[in-house]
Amino acid sequence: MTGEIVQSLPATRAACGLPGDVNRHGRVCVQIRVLGSVHEPFTDSKMDGLNEILAWLDSWKIPRSWPAGPPLPYPHSVAAPRSGRAWATGGHFGLSQVPGTTEGDPGAIDITRITGDDGSSVRVPLPRVALNGARRVRGGQDPATLADDAANQAIQSGLGHLAGHEVSLGSRLSSE
């Protein structure tokens, strides 16, 4: 309630409270415990000390993103998917999103209050065709959003629709 921050172990101890080997993937893995309840999200409170914690995490180069999206509300969070692929990208996770855990913490927190935006954008990697060779920027567009016709056609024929959206490299996925 006071916003007091306590570090009980060195950050280099790699989140020893996590199960299995998820804390030993070769990069910084910091586990932060917040005293609270899954029924009353801690993000509904003042969150004193958040800026200091985020600055410290930034110094360790931890991305301000939520690859698994917002944690589910309790009790749904107990059965939430725990993707090793999302975990491998790095960023922020609720305990209910960490592979190998069975907990429902932290419940339905508001991730925008922690990292400043929804932090869960879907990133579709460019195919090898688009990554090989020189690329020119046409019409002032970001080269990362462009795809040549062959790559675009391959993606559309291979993926078709994803979550109700036509998928192409020339456009970005959105939740609209």
mmCIF file with all atom_site columns, N, CA, C and O in Angstrom, residues 44-76:
data_model
loop_
_atom_site.group_PDB
_atom_site.id
_atom_site.type_symbol
_atom_site.label_atom_id
_atom_site.label_alt_id
_atom_site.label_comp_id
_atom_site.label_asym_id
_atom_site.label_entity_id
_atom_site.label_seq_id
_atom_site.pdbx_PDB_ins_code
_atom_site.Cartn_x
_atom_site.Cartn_y
_atom_site.Cartn_z
_atom_site.occupancy
_atom_site.B_iso_or_equiv
_atom_site.pdbx_formal_charge
_atom_site.auth_seq_id
_atom_site.auth_comp_id
_atom_site.auth_asym_id
_atom_site.auth_atom_id
_atom_site.pdbx_PDB_model_num
ATOM 1   N N  . ASP A 1 44 ? -5.798  -1.290  -10.712 1.00 0.00 ? 44 ASP A N  1
ATOM 2   C CA . ASP A 1 44 ? -6.888  -0.383  -10.345 1.00 0.00 ? 44 ASP A CA 1
ATOM 3   C C  . ASP A 1 44 ? -6.471  0.554   -9.210  1.00 0.00 ? 44 ASP A C  1
ATOM 4   O O  . ASP A 1 44 ? -7.248  1.406   -8.803  1.00 0.00 ? 44 ASP A O  1
ATOM 5   N N  . SER A 1 45 ? -5.258  0.385   -8.695  1.00 0.00 ? 45 SER A N  1
ATOM 6   C CA . SER A 1 45 ? -4.774  1.221   -7.590  1.00 0.00 ? 45 SER A CA 1
ATOM 7   C C  . SER A 1 45 ? -3.758  2.241   -8.107  1.00 0.00 ? 45 SER A C  1
ATOM 8   O O  . SER A 1 45 ? -3.533  2.351   -9.304  1.00 0.00 ? 45 SER A O  1
ATOM 9   N N  . LYS A 1 46 ? -3.112  2.950   -7.184  1.00 0.00 ? 46 LYS A N  1
ATOM 10  C CA . LYS A 1 46 ? -2.181  4.025   -7.548  1.00 0.00 ? 46 LYS A CA 1
ATOM 11  C C  . LYS A 1 46 ? -0.898  3.527   -8.210  1.00 0.00 ? 46 LYS A C  1
ATOM 12  O O  . LYS A 1 46 ? -0.329  4.207   -9.029  1.00 0.00 ? 46 LYS A O  1
ATOM 13  N N  . MET A 1 47 ? -0.398  2.391   -7.850  1.00 0.00 ? 47 MET A N  1
ATOM 14  C CA . MET A 1 47 ? 0.842   1.805   -8.374  1.00 0.00 ? 47 MET A CA 1
ATOM 15  C C  . MET A 1 47 ? 2.053   2.700   -8.126  1.00 0.00 ? 47 MET A C  1
ATOM 16  O O  . MET A 1 47 ? 2.835   2.980   -9.035  1.00 0.00 ? 47 MET A O  1
ATOM 17  N N  . ASP A 1 48 ? 2.206   3.159   -6.884  1.00 0.00 ? 48 ASP A N  1
ATOM 18  C CA . ASP A 1 48 ? 3.386   3.933   -6.513  1.00 0.00 ? 48 ASP A CA 1
ATOM 19  C C  . ASP A 1 48 ? 4.637   3.114   -6.806  1.00 0.00 ? 48 ASP A C  1
ATOM 20  O O  . ASP A 1 48 ? 4.688   1.917   -6.546  1.00 0.00 ? 48 ASP A O  1
ATOM 21  N N  . GLY A 1 49 ? 5.653   3.752   -7.353  1.00 0.00 ? 49 GLY A N  1
ATOM 22  C CA . GLY A 1 49 ? 6.921   3.090   -7.646  1.00 0.00 ? 49 GLY A CA 1
ATOM 23  C C  . GLY A 1 49 ? 7.000   2.485   -9.032  1.00 0.00 ? 49 GLY A C  1
ATOM 24  O O  . GLY A 1 49 ? 8.052   1.979   -9.425  1.00 0.00 ? 49 GLY A O  1
ATOM 25  N N  . LEU A 1 50 ? 5.912   2.530   -9.807  1.00 0.00 ? 50 LEU A N  1
ATOM 26  C CA . LEU A 1 50 ? 5.913   1.906   -11.131 1.00 0.00 ? 50 LEU A CA 1
ATOM 27  C C  . LEU A 1 50 ? 6.979   2.518   -12.043 1.00 0.00 ? 50 LEU A C  1
ATOM 28  O O  . LEU A 1 50 ? 7.707   1.793   -12.723 1.00 0.00 ? 50 LEU A O  1
ATOM 29  N N  . ASN A 1 51 ? 7.099   3.841   -12.055 1.00 0.00 ? 51 ASN A N  1
ATOM 30  C CA . ASN A 1 51 ? 8.082   4.472   -12.941 1.00 0.00 ? 51 ASN A CA 1
ATOM 31  C C  . ASN A 1 51 ? 9.501   4.028   -12.618 1.00 0.00 ? 51 ASN A C  1
ATOM 32  O O  . ASN A 1 51 ? 10.306  3.797   -13.521 1.00 0.00 ? 51 ASN A O  1
ATOM 33  N N  . GLU A 1 52 ? 9.807   3.872   -11.340 1.00 0.00 ? 52 GLU A N  1
ATOM 34  C CA . GLU A 1 52 ? 11.139  3.431   -10.939 1.00 0.00 ? 52 GLU A CA 1
ATOM 35  C C  . GLU A 1 52 ? 11.382  1.988   -11.382 1.00 0.00 ? 52 GLU A C  1
ATOM 36  O O  . GLU A 1 52 ? 12.461  1.639   -11.866 1.00 0.00 ? 52 GLU A O  1
ATOM 37  N N  . ILE A 1 53 ? 10.365  1.142   -11.233 1.00 0.00 ? 53 ILE A N  1
ATOM 38  C CA . ILE A 1 53 ? 10.504  -0.258  -11.656 1.00 0.00 ? 53 ILE A CA 1
ATOM 39  C C  . ILE A 1 53 ? 10.677  -0.345  -13.165 1.00 0.00 ? 53 ILE A C  1
ATOM 40  O O  . ILE A 1 53 ? 11.543  -1.063  -13.672 1.00 0.00 ? 53 ILE A O  1
ATOM 41  N N  . LEU A 1 54 ? 9.876   0.404   -13.933 1.00 0.00 ? 54 LEU A N  1
ATOM 42  C CA . LEU A 1 54 ? 9.997   0.374   -15.395 1.00 0.00 ? 54 LEU A CA 1
ATOM 43  C C  . LEU A 1 54 ? 11.351  0.898   -15.854 1.00 0.00 ? 54 LEU A C  1
ATOM 44  O O  . LEU A 1 54 ? 11.951  0.350   -16.792 1.00 0.00 ? 54 LEU A O  1
ATOM 45  N N  . ALA A 1 55 ? 11.847  1.947   -15.228 1.00 0.00 ? 55 ALA A N  1
ATOM 46  C CA . ALA A 1 55 ? 13.174  2.476   -15.582 1.00 0.00 ? 55 ALA A CA 1
ATOM 47  C C  . ALA A 1 55 ? 14.241  1.409   -15.332 1.00 0.00 ? 55 ALA A C  1
ATOM 48  O O  . ALA A 1 55 ? 15.163  1.234   -16.137 1.00 0.00 ? 55 ALA A O  1
ATOM 49  N N  . TRP A 1 56 ? 14.115  0.698   -14.222 1.00 0.00 ? 56 TRP A N  1
ATOM 50  C CA . TRP A 1 56 ? 15.067  -0.368  -13.909 1.00 0.00 ? 56 TRP A CA 1
ATOM 51  C C  . TRP A 1 56 ? 14.976  -1.491  -14.938 1.00 0.00 ? 56 TRP A C  1
ATOM 52  O O  . TRP A 1 56 ? 15.998  -1.991  -15.428 1.00 0.00 ? 56 TRP A O  1
ATOM 53  N N  . LEU A 1 57 ? 13.750  -1.904  -15.305 1.00 0.00 ? 57 LEU A N  1
ATOM 54  C CA . LEU A 1 57 ? 13.582  -2.939  -16.336 1.00 0.00 ? 57 LEU A CA 1
ATOM 55  C C  . LEU A 1 57 ? 14.112  -2.472  -17.685 1.00 0.00 ? 57 LEU A C  1
ATOM 56  O O  . LEU A 1 57 ? 14.716  -3.252  -18.432 1.00 0.00 ? 57 LEU A O  1
ATOM 57  N N  . ASP A 1 58 ? 13.897  -1.198  -18.005 1.00 0.00 ? 58 ASP A N  1
ATOM 58  C CA . ASP A 1 58 ? 14.438  -0.632  -19.248 1.00 0.00 ? 58 ASP A CA 1
ATOM 59  C C  . ASP A 1 58 ? 15.962  -0.735  -19.264 1.00 0.00 ? 58 ASP A C  1
ATOM 60  O O  . ASP A 1 58 ? 16.571  -0.992  -20.303 1.00 0.00 ? 58 ASP A O  1
ATOM 61  N N  . SER A 1 59 ? 16.603  -0.527  -18.110 1.00 0.00 ? 59 SER A N  1
ATOM 62  C CA . SER A 1 59 ? 18.065  -0.599  -18.046 1.00 0.00 ? 59 SER A CA 1
ATOM 63  C C  . SER A 1 59 ? 18.558  -2.016  -18.338 1.00 0.00 ? 59 SER A C  1
ATOM 64  O O  . SER A 1 59 ? 19.695  -2.195  -18.764 1.00 0.00 ? 59 SER A O  1
ATOM 65  N N  . TRP A 1 60 ? 17.713  -3.018  -18.133 1.00 0.00 ? 60 TRP A N  1
ATOM 66  C CA . TRP A 1 60 ? 18.041  -4.411  -18.449 1.00 0.00 ? 60 TRP A CA 1
ATOM 67  C C  . TRP A 1 60 ? 17.600  -4.770  -19.873 1.00 0.00 ? 60 TRP A C  1
ATOM 68  O O  . TRP A 1 60 ? 17.686  -5.919  -20.283 1.00 0.00 ? 60 TRP A O  1
ATOM 69  N N  . LYS A 1 61 ? 17.069  -3.779  -20.619 1.00 0.00 ? 61 LYS A N  1
ATOM 70  C CA . LYS A 1 61 ? 16.632  -3.960  -22.019 1.00 0.00 ? 61 LYS A CA 1
ATOM 71  C C  . LYS A 1 61 ? 15.455  -4.936  -22.147 1.00 0.00 ? 61 LYS A C  1
ATOM 72  O O  . LYS A 1 61 ? 15.341  -5.667  -23.132 1.00 0.00 ? 61 LYS A O  1
ATOM 73  N N  . ILE A 1 62 ? 14.560  -4.942  -21.154 1.00 0.00 ? 62 ILE A N  1
ATOM 74  C CA . ILE A 1 62 ? 13.368  -5.779  -21.230 1.00 0.00 ? 62 ILE A CA 1
ATOM 75  C C  . ILE A 1 62 ? 12.314  -5.012  -22.029 1.00 0.00 ? 62 ILE A C  1
ATOM 76  O O  . ILE A 1 62 ? 11.959  -3.890  -21.675 1.00 0.00 ? 62 ILE A O  1
ATOM 77  N N  . PRO A 1 63 ? 11.831  -5.589  -23.142 1.00 0.00 ? 63 PRO A N  1
ATOM 78  C CA . PRO A 1 63 ? 10.883  -4.873  -23.993 1.00 0.00 ? 63 PRO A CA 1
ATOM 79  C C  . PRO A 1 63 ? 9.585   -4.533  -23.252 1.00 0.00 ? 63 PRO A C  1
ATOM 80  O O  . PRO A 1 63 ? 9.077   -5.340  -22.481 1.00 0.00 ? 63 PRO A O  1
ATOM 81  N N  . ARG A 1 64 ? 9.063   -3.361  -23.513 1.00 0.00 ? 64 ARG A N  1
ATOM 82  C CA . ARG A 1 64 ? 7.777   -2.954  -22.925 1.00 0.00 ? 64 ARG A CA 1
ATOM 83  C C  . ARG A 1 64 ? 6.648   -3.467  -23.795 1.00 0.00 ? 64 ARG A C  1
ATOM 84  O O  . ARG A 1 64 ? 5.930   -2.713  -24.456 1.00 0.00 ? 64 ARG A O  1
ATOM 85  N N  . SER A 1 65 ? 6.495   -4.772  -23.807 1.00 0.00 ? 65 SER A N  1
ATOM 86  C CA . SER A 1 65 ? 5.437   -5.402  -24.601 1.00 0.00 ? 65 SER A CA 1
ATOM 87  C C  . SER A 1 65 ? 4.852   -6.563  -23.803 1.00 0.00 ? 65 SER A C  1
ATOM 88  O O  . SER A 1 65 ? 5.464   -7.056  -22.860 1.00 0.00 ? 65 SER A O  1
ATOM 89  N N  . TRP A 1 66 ? 3.663   -6.985  -24.188 1.00 0.00 ? 66 TRP A N  1
ATOM 90  C CA . TRP A 1 66 ? 2.960   -8.119  -23.586 1.00 0.00 ? 66 TRP A CA 1
ATOM 91  C C  . TRP A 1 66 ? 2.686   -9.116  -24.700 1.00 0.00 ? 66 TRP A C  1
ATOM 92  O O  . TRP A 1 66 ? 1.590   -9.135  -25.278 1.00 0.00 ? 66 TRP A O  1
ATOM 93  N N  . PRO A 1 67 ? 3.666   -9.963  -25.071 1.00 0.00 ? 67 PRO A N  1
ATOM 94  C CA . PRO A 1 67 ? 3.498   -10.876 -26.207 1.00 0.00 ? 67 PRO A CA 1
ATOM 95  C C  . PRO A 1 67 ? 2.295   -11.807 -26.092 1.00 0.00 ? 67 PRO A C  1
ATOM 96  O O  . PRO A 1 67 ? 1.739   -12.222 -27.103 1.00 0.00 ? 67 PRO A O  1
ATOM 97  N N  . ALA A 1 68 ? 1.885   -12.148 -24.889 1.00 0.00 ? 68 ALA A N  1
ATOM 98  C CA . ALA A 1 68 ? 0.732   -13.034 -24.708 1.00 0.00 ? 68 ALA A CA 1
ATOM 99  C C  . ALA A 1 68 ? -0.564  -12.247 -24.562 1.00 0.00 ? 68 ALA A C  1
ATOM 100 O O  . ALA A 1 68 ? -1.619  -12.832 -24.327 1.00 0.00 ? 68 ALA A O  1
ATOM 101 N N  . GLY A 1 69 ? -0.498  -10.927 -24.713 1.00 0.00 ? 69 GLY A N  1
ATOM 102 C CA . GLY A 1 69 ? -1.689  -10.096 -24.550 1.00 0.00 ? 69 GLY A CA 1
ATOM 103 C C  . GLY A 1 69 ? -2.023  -9.903  -23.084 1.00 0.00 ? 69 GLY A C  1
ATOM 104 O O  . GLY A 1 69 ? -1.282  -10.338 -22.201 1.00 0.00 ? 69 GLY A O  1
ATOM 105 N N  . PRO A 1 70 ? -3.142  -9.261  -22.790 1.00 0.00 ? 70 PRO A N  1
ATOM 106 C CA . PRO A 1 70 ? -3.521  -9.040  -21.395 1.00 0.00 ? 70 PRO A CA 1
ATOM 107 C C  . PRO A 1 70 ? -3.857  -10.358 -20.698 1.00 0.00 ? 70 PRO A C  1
ATOM 108 O O  . PRO A 1 70 ? -4.470  -11.235 -21.296 1.00 0.00 ? 70 PRO A O  1
ATOM 109 N N  . PRO A 1 71 ? -3.440  -10.514 -19.438 1.00 0.00 ? 71 PRO A N  1
ATOM 110 C CA . PRO A 1 71 ? -3.822  -11.716 -18.697 1.00 0.00 ? 71 PRO A CA 1
ATOM 111 C C  . PRO A 1 71 ? -5.337  -11.818 -18.551 1.00 0.00 ? 71 PRO A C  1
ATOM 112 O O  . PRO A 1 71 ? -6.027  -10.805 -18.421 1.00 0.00 ? 71 PRO A O  1
ATOM 113 N N  . LEU A 1 72 ? -5.835  -13.042 -18.583 1.00 0.00 ? 72 LEU A N  1
ATOM 114 C CA . LEU A 1 72 ? -7.273  -13.285 -18.455 1.00 0.00 ? 72 LEU A CA 1
ATOM 115 C C  . LEU A 1 72 ? -7.736  -13.062 -17.018 1.00 0.00 ? 72 LEU A C  1
ATOM 116 O O  . LEU A 1 72 ? -6.956  -13.194 -16.079 1.00 0.00 ? 72 LEU A O  1
ATOM 117 N N  . PRO A 1 73 ? -9.031  -12.767 -16.846 1.00 0.00 ? 73 PRO A N  1
ATOM 118 C CA . PRO A 1 73 ? -9.562  -12.639 -15.487 1.00 0.00 ? 73 PRO A CA 1
ATOM 119 C C  . PRO A 1 73 ? -9.587  -14.011 -14.799 1.00 0.00 ? 73 PRO A C  1
ATOM 120 O O  . PRO A 1 73 ? -9.696  -15.042 -15.456 1.00 0.00 ? 73 PRO A O  1
ATOM 121 N N  . TYR A 1 74 ? -9.485  -13.988 -13.484 1.00 0.00 ? 74 TYR A N  1
ATOM 122 C CA . TYR A 1 74 ? -9.583  -15.205 -12.688 1.00 0.00 ? 74 TYR A CA 1
ATOM 123 C C  . TYR A 1 74 ? -11.053 -15.635 -12.637 1.00 0.00 ? 74 TYR A C  1
ATOM 124 O O  . TYR A 1 74 ? -11.909 -14.782 -12.558 1.00 0.00 ? 74 TYR A O  1
ATOM 125 N N  . PRO A 1 75 ? -11.411 -16.867 -12.764 1.00 0.00 ? 75 PRO A N  1
ATOM 126 C CA . PRO A 1 75 ? -10.629 -18.099 -12.789 1.00 0.00 ? 75 PRO A CA 1
ATOM 127 C C  . PRO A 1 75 ? -10.222 -18.557 -14.186 1.00 0.00 ? 75 PRO A C  1
ATOM 128 O O  . PRO A 1 75 ? -9.541  -19.560 -14.325 1.00 0.00 ? 75 PRO A O  1
ATOM 129 N N  . HIS A 1 76 ? -10.608 -17.832 -15.234 1.00 0.00 ? 76 HIS A N  1
ATOM 130 C CA . HIS A 1 76 ? -10.235 -18.216 -16.603 1.00 0.00 ? 76 HIS A CA 1
ATOM 131 C C  . HIS A 1 76 ? -8.719  -18.243 -16.776 1.00 0.00 ? 76 HIS A C  1
ATOM 132 O O  . HIS A 1 76 ? -8.195  -19.019 -17.575 1.00 0.00 ? 76 HIS A O  1
#
